[in-house]
Amino acid sequence: QVRLVESGGGLVQSGGSLRLSCAASGLTFSIYTMGWFRQAPGKERDFVAASTWGGGSTQLADSAKGRFTISRDNAKNTVALQMNSLKPEDTAVYYCAAALFGGEYTYWGQGTQVTVSS
């Protein structure tokens, strides 16, 4: 059974930092592209960042460039999202997701709340 468990969310002031982590189990982690998505109240779920399978490259949404960094540890089956210079508009539930060989994201975590106060 595949499980993705996010942690690290919380309340932070504008300009602050948070580090989200996602622990994966039940899958061959290295062959999955791991992504972070977020969903703000009343809005659709948006892509934030991804680390491609094999750890070869990363992708960032325009809103994340220069502020967020994604990294993965294939030995520990974890992927992290370091978020700096947080803004109130970053407030959302953040989800970790897995896509086999970079295809469709088929596995999702339960999400972790990030709230940025102004």
Coordinates of N, CA, C and O in Angstrom, one line a residue:
Q1 N 0.8 -1.2 0.0 CA 0.0 0.0 0.0 C 0.9 1.2 0.0 O 1.8 1.4 0.8
V2 N 0.7 2.1 -0.9 CA 1.4 3.3 -1.0 C 0.9 4.4 -0.1 O -0.3 4.6 0.0
R3 N 1.8 5.0 0.6 CA 1.5 6.1 1.6 C 2.4 7.2 1.4 O 3.6 7.1 1.2
L4 N 1.9 8.4 1.3 CA 2.6 9.7 1.3 C 2.2 10.5 2.5 O 1.0 10.8 2.6
V5 N 3.1 10.8 3.3 CA 2.8 11.6 4.6 C 3.5 12.9 4.6 O 4.8 12.8 4.7
E6 N 2.8 14.0 4.6 CA 3.4 15.3 4.6 C 3.6 15.7 6.1 O 2.8 15.4 6.9
S7 N 4.6 16.6 6.3 CA 4.7 17.2 7.6 C 5.5 18.5 7.4 O 6.0 18.8 6.4
G8 N 5.4 19.3 8.5 CA 6.2 20.6 8.5 C 5.4 21.8 8.3 O 5.9 22.9 8.3
G9 N 4.1 21.7 8.0 CA 3.3 22.9 7.8 C 3.1 23.6 9.2 O 3.5 23.1 10.2
G10 N 2.5 24.8 9.1 CA 2.2 25.6 10.3 C 1.9 27.0 9.9 O 1.7 27.4 8.8
L11 N 2.0 27.8 11.0 CA 1.7 29.3 10.8 C 3.1 30.0 10.9 O 3.9 29.8 11.8
V12 N 3.2 30.9 9.9 CA 4.5 31.7 9.9 C 4.2 33.1 9.4 O 3.2 33.3 8.7
Q13 N 5.0 34.0 9.9 CA 4.8 35.4 9.4 C 5.3 35.6 8.0 O 6.2 34.9 7.6
S14 N 4.8 36.6 7.4 CA 5.2 37.0 6.1 C 6.8 37.2 6.1 O 7.3 37.9 7.0
G15 N 7.5 36.7 5.1 CA 8.9 36.8 5.1 C 9.6 35.6 5.7 O 10.8 35.5 5.6
G16 N 8.9 34.8 6.4 CA 9.5 33.6 7.1 C 9.7 32.4 6.2 O 9.5 32.5 5.0
S17 N 10.1 31.4 6.8 CA 10.4 30.1 6.1 C 9.8 28.9 6.8 O 9.5 28.9 8.0
L18 N 9.5 27.9 5.9 CA 9.0 26.6 6.4 C 9.7 25.6 5.5 O 9.9 25.8 4.3
R19 N 9.8 24.4 6.1 CA 10.3 23.3 5.3 C 9.3 22.2 5.4 O 9.1 21.6 6.5
L20 N 8.7 21.8 4.3 CA 7.8 20.7 4.3 C 8.6 19.4 3.9 O 9.5 19.4 3.1
S21 N 8.1 18.3 4.5 CA 8.7 17.0 4.1 C 7.6 16.0 3.8 O 6.5 16.1 4.3
C22 N 7.9 15.1 2.9 CA 7.0 14.1 2.5 C 7.7 12.7 2.6 O 8.8 12.6 2.0
A23 N 7.2 11.8 3.4 CA 7.8 10.5 3.6 C 6.9 9.5 2.8 O 5.7 9.4 3.0
A24 N 7.6 8.8 1.9 CA 6.9 7.8 1.0 C 7.2 6.4 1.4 O 8.3 6.1 1.8
S25 N 6.2 5.6 1.3 CA 6.4 4.1 1.6 C 5.5 3.3 0.6 O 4.5 3.8 0.1
G26 N 5.9 2.1 0.4 CA 5.1 1.2 -0.4 C 5.3 1.4 -1.9 O 4.5 0.8 -2.7
L27 N 6.4 2.1 -2.3 CA 6.7 2.2 -3.7 C 8.2 2.3 -3.9 O 8.9 2.5 -3.0
T28 N 8.6 2.1 -5.2 CA 10.0 2.2 -5.5 C 10.3 3.7 -5.8 O 10.1 4.2 -6.9
F29 N 10.7 4.3 -4.8 CA 10.7 5.8 -4.7 C 11.5 6.4 -5.9 O 11.1 7.4 -6.5
S30 N 12.6 5.8 -6.3 CA 13.5 6.4 -7.2 C 12.9 6.5 -8.6 O 13.4 7.3 -9.5
I31 N 11.9 5.7 -8.9 CA 11.3 5.7 -10.3 C 10.0 6.6 -10.3 O 9.3 6.6 -11.3
Y32 N 9.8 7.3 -9.3 CA 8.7 8.3 -9.2 C 9.1 9.7 -9.2 O 10.0 10.1 -8.5
T33 N 8.5 10.5 -10.1 CA 8.7 11.9 -10.0 C 7.8 12.3 -8.8 O 6.7 11.9 -8.7
M34 N 8.4 13.1 -7.9 CA 7.7 13.6 -6.7 C 7.4 15.1 -6.9 O 8.3 15.9 -7.2
G35 N 6.1 15.4 -6.6 CA 5.7 16.8 -6.8 C 5.0 17.3 -5.6 O 4.6 16.6 -4.7
W36 N 5.1 18.6 -5.5 CA 4.3 19.4 -4.5 C 3.3 20.2 -5.2 O 3.6 20.9 -6.2
F37 N 2.1 20.2 -4.7 CA 1.0 21.0 -5.1 C 0.4 21.7 -4.0 O 0.6 21.4 -2.8
R38 N -0.4 22.7 -4.3 CA -1.1 23.4 -3.2 C -2.5 23.9 -3.6 O -2.8 24.1 -4.8
Q39 N -3.4 24.0 -2.6 CA -4.7 24.4 -2.9 C -5.2 25.4 -1.8 O -5.2 25.0 -0.6
A40 N -5.5 26.6 -2.3 CA -6.0 27.6 -1.4 C -7.5 27.5 -1.3 O -8.1 27.0 -2.3
P41 N -8.1 28.0 -0.3 CA -9.6 28.0 -0.2 C -10.3 28.6 -1.4 O -10.0 29.7 -1.8
G42 N -11.2 27.8 -2.0 CA -12.0 28.3 -3.1 C -11.2 28.3 -4.4 O -11.8 28.8 -5.4
K43 N -10.0 27.7 -4.4 CA -9.2 27.7 -5.7 C -8.9 26.3 -6.1 O -9.0 25.4 -5.3
E44 N -8.4 26.1 -7.3 CA -8.0 24.8 -7.8 C -6.6 24.5 -7.2 O -5.9 25.3 -6.8
R45 N -6.3 23.2 -7.3 CA -5.0 22.7 -6.9 C -4.0 23.1 -7.9 O -4.2 22.8 -9.1
D46 N -2.9 23.7 -7.5 CA -1.9 24.2 -8.4 C -0.6 23.5 -8.2 O -0.2 23.2 -7.1
F47 N 0.2 23.3 -9.2 CA 1.5 22.8 -9.2 C 2.5 23.8 -8.5 O 2.4 25.0 -8.8
V48 N 3.3 23.3 -7.7 CA 4.3 24.1 -7.0 C 5.8 23.7 -7.5 O 6.5 24.6 -7.9
A49 N 6.1 22.5 -7.4 CA 7.4 22.0 -7.7 C 7.5 20.5 -7.9 O 6.6 19.8 -7.4
A50 N 8.5 20.1 -8.6 CA 8.7 18.6 -8.8 C 10.1 18.3 -8.9 O 11.0 19.1 -9.3
S51 N 10.4 17.1 -8.5 CA 11.8 16.5 -8.6 C 11.6 15.2 -9.4 O 10.9 14.3 -9.0
T52 N 12.2 15.2 -10.6 CA 12.0 14.1 -11.5 C 12.6 12.8 -11.0 O 13.5 12.8 -10.2
W53 N 12.0 11.7 -11.5 CA 12.5 10.4 -11.1 C 13.9 10.2 -11.4 O 14.4 10.7 -12.5
G54 N 14.6 9.6 -10.6 CA 16.1 9.5 -10.8 C 16.8 10.6 -10.2 O 18.0 10.6 -10.1
G55 N 16.1 11.7 -9.8 CA 16.7 12.9 -9.2 C 17.5 13.7 -10.2 O 18.3 14.5 -9.8
G56 N 17.1 13.6 -11.5 CA 17.9 14.3 -12.5 C 17.6 15.8 -12.6 O 18.5 16.6 -13.0
S57 N 16.4 16.2 -12.3 CA 16.1 17.7 -12.5 C 15.0 18.1 -11.6 O 14.3 17.2 -11.1
T58 N 14.8 19.3 -11.5 CA 13.6 19.9 -10.8 C 12.9 20.9 -11.6 O 13.4 21.4 -12.6
Q59 N 11.6 21.1 -11.2 CA 10.8 22.1 -11.9 C 10.1 22.9 -10.8 O 9.8 22.4 -9.7
L60 N 9.9 24.2 -11.1 CA 9.3 25.1 -10.1 C 8.3 25.9 -10.9 O 8.5 26.4 -12.0
A61 N 7.1 26.1 -10.2 CA 6.2 27.1 -10.8 C 6.8 28.5 -10.7 O 7.6 28.8 -9.9
D62 N 6.3 29.3 -11.6 CA 6.8 30.7 -11.6 C 6.7 31.4 -10.2 O 7.6 32.1 -9.8
S63 N 5.6 31.1 -9.5 CA 5.4 31.7 -8.2 C 6.4 31.2 -7.1 O 6.5 31.8 -6.1
A64 N 7.1 30.1 -7.4 CA 8.0 29.5 -6.5 C 9.4 29.8 -6.8 O 10.3 29.7 -5.9
K65 N 9.7 30.2 -8.0 CA 11.1 30.4 -8.4 C 11.7 31.5 -7.6 O 11.2 32.6 -7.4
G66 N 13.0 31.2 -7.1 CA 13.7 32.2 -6.3 C 13.4 32.2 -4.9 O 14.1 32.8 -4.1
R67 N 12.3 31.4 -4.5 CA 11.9 31.3 -3.1 C 11.9 29.9 -2.6 O 12.2 29.7 -1.4
F68 N 11.4 29.0 -3.4 CA 11.3 27.6 -3.0 C 12.3 26.7 -3.6 O 12.8 26.9 -4.7
T69 N 12.7 25.7 -2.9 CA 13.6 24.7 -3.4 C 13.1 23.3 -3.1 O 12.6 23.0 -1.9
I70 N 13.1 22.4 -4.1 CA 12.7 21.0 -3.8 C 13.9 20.1 -3.9 O 14.8 20.3 -4.7
S71 N 13.9 19.2 -3.0 CA 15.0 18.2 -2.9 C 14.5 16.8 -2.5 O 13.4 16.7 -1.9
R72 N 15.2 15.8 -2.9 CA 14.7 14.5 -2.6 C 15.9 13.7 -2.1 O 17.1 13.9 -2.4
D73 N 15.6 12.7 -1.3 CA 16.6 11.7 -0.8 C 16.1 10.3 -1.1 O 15.2 9.8 -0.4
N74 N 16.6 9.7 -2.1 CA 16.2 8.4 -2.6 C 16.5 7.3 -1.6 O 15.8 6.3 -1.5
A75 N 17.5 7.5 -0.8 CA 17.9 6.5 0.2 C 16.9 6.5 1.4 O 16.6 5.5 2.0
K76 N 16.3 7.7 1.6 CA 15.3 7.8 2.8 C 13.9 7.9 2.3 O 12.9 8.0 3.1
N77 N 13.7 7.8 1.0 CA 12.3 7.9 0.4 C 11.6 9.2 0.9 O 10.4 9.2 1.3
T78 N 12.3 10.3 0.8 CA 11.7 11.6 1.2 C 11.9 12.6 0.2 O 12.9 12.6 -0.6
V79 N 11.0 13.6 0.2 CA 11.1 14.8 -0.7 C 10.7 16.0 0.2 O 9.8 15.9 1.0
A80 N 11.5 17.0 0.0 CA 11.3 18.2 0.9 C 11.1 19.4 0.0 O 11.5 19.5 -1.1
L81 N 10.3 20.3 0.6 CA 10.1 21.6 -0.1 C 10.5 22.7 0.9 O 9.8 22.9 1.9
Q82 N 11.6 23.4 0.6 CA 12.1 24.5 1.4 C 11.5 25.8 0.9 O 11.6 26.1 -0.3
M83 N 10.7 26.4 1.8 CA 10.0 27.6 1.3 C 10.5 28.8 2.1 O 10.4 28.9 3.3
N84 N 11.1 29.8 1.4 CA 11.6 31.0 2.0 C 10.8 32.2 1.5 O 10.1 32.1 0.5
S85 N 11.0 33.3 2.2 CA 10.3 34.6 1.8 C 8.8 34.4 1.6 O 8.3 34.8 0.6
L86 N 8.2 33.7 2.5 CA 6.8 33.3 2.3 C 5.9 34.6 2.3 O 6.2 35.6 3.0
K87 N 4.9 34.5 1.6 CA 3.9 35.6 1.4 C 2.5 35.1 1.8 O 2.3 33.9 1.8
P88 N 1.6 36.0 2.2 CA 0.3 35.6 2.5 C -0.4 34.8 1.4 O -1.2 33.8 1.7
E89 N -0.1 35.1 0.2 CA -0.7 34.3 -0.9 C -0.2 32.9 -1.1 O -0.7 32.1 -1.9
D90 N 0.8 32.5 -0.3 CA 1.3 31.1 -0.2 C 0.5 30.3 0.7 O 0.6 29.1 0.8
T91 N -0.4 30.9 1.4 CA -1.3 30.2 2.3 C -2.2 29.2 1.5 O -2.9 29.5 0.6
A92 N -2.1 27.9 1.9 CA -2.8 26.8 1.2 C -2.5 25.5 2.0 O -1.7 25.5 2.9
V93 N -3.3 24.5 1.5 CA -2.9 23.1 1.9 C -1.9 22.6 0.9 O -2.2 22.7 -0.3
Y94 N -0.8 22.1 1.3 CA 0.2 21.6 0.4 C 0.2 20.1 0.4 O 0.2 19.5 1.5
Y95 N 0.2 19.6 -0.8 CA 0.1 18.2 -1.0 C 1.4 17.6 -1.7 O 1.9 18.2 -2.6
C96 N 1.8 16.5 -1.3 CA 2.8 15.7 -1.9 C 2.2 14.7 -2.9 O 1.1 14.1 -2.5
A97 N 2.8 14.5 -4.0 CA 2.2 13.5 -5.0 C 3.3 12.8 -5.7 O 4.5 13.3 -5.8
A98 N 3.0 11.6 -6.2 CA 4.0 10.7 -6.9 C 3.5 10.3 -8.2 O 2.3 10.0 -8.4
A99 N 4.4 10.4 -9.2 CA 4.0 10.0 -10.6 C 5.1 9.1 -11.1 O 6.3 9.4 -11.2
L100 N 4.6 7.9 -11.5 CA 5.5 6.8 -11.9 C 6.2 7.2 -13.2 O 5.5 7.6 -14.2
F101 N 7.5 7.2 -13.3 CA 8.3 7.6 -14.4 C 7.8 9.0 -15.0 O 7.9 9.2 -16.2
G102 N 7.3 9.9 -14.1 CA 7.0 11.2 -14.6 C 5.6 11.3 -15.3 O 5.3 12.3 -15.9
G103 N 4.8 10.2 -15.2 CA 3.5 10.3 -15.8 C 2.5 11.0 -15.0 O 2.8 12.0 -14.4
E104 N 1.3 10.4 -14.9 CA 0.2 11.0 -14.2 C 0.5 10.9 -12.7 O 1.0 9.8 -12.2
Y105 N 0.2 11.9 -11.9 CA 0.3 11.8 -10.5 C -0.9 11.0 -9.9 O -2.0 11.4 -10.0
T106 N -0.5 9.8 -9.5 CA -1.6 8.8 -9.0 C -1.7 8.6 -7.6 O -2.7 8.1 -7.1
Y107 N -0.6 9.0 -6.9 CA -0.6 8.9 -5.4 C -0.5 10.3 -4.8 O 0.3 11.1 -5.2
W108 N -1.3 10.5 -3.7 CA -1.4 11.8 -3.1 C -1.3 11.6 -1.6 O -1.9 10.7 -1.0
G109 N -0.7 12.6 -0.9 CA -0.8 12.6 0.5 C -2.0 13.3 1.0 O -2.9 13.8 0.2
Q110 N -2.2 13.4 2.3 CA -3.4 14.0 2.9 C -3.3 15.5 3.0 O -4.3 16.2 3.2
G111 N -2.1 16.1 2.8 CA -1.9 17.5 2.8 C -1.5 18.0 4.2 O -1.8 17.4 5.2
T112 N -0.8 19.2 4.1 CA -0.4 19.9 5.4 C -0.7 21.4 5.2 O -0.4 21.9 4.1
Q113 N -1.3 22.0 6.2 CA -1.7 23.4 6.1 C -0.5 24.3 6.3 O 0.2 24.2 7.3
V114 N -0.4 25.3 5.4 CA 0.6 26.4 5.6 C -0.2 27.7 5.6 O -1.0 27.9 4.7
T115 N 0.0 28.4 6.6 CA -0.7 29.7 6.8 C 0.4 30.8 7.0 O 1.2 30.7 7.9
V116 N 0.3 31.8 6.1 CA 1.3 32.9 6.2 C 0.5 34.1 6.6 O -0.4 34.6 5.9
S117 N 0.9 34.7 7.7 CA 0.2 35.9 8.2 C 0.9 37.2 7.7 O 2.1 37.2 7.6
S118 N 0.1 38.2 7.5 CA 0.7 39.4 7.0 C 1.2 40.3 8.1 O 0.9 40.1 9.3

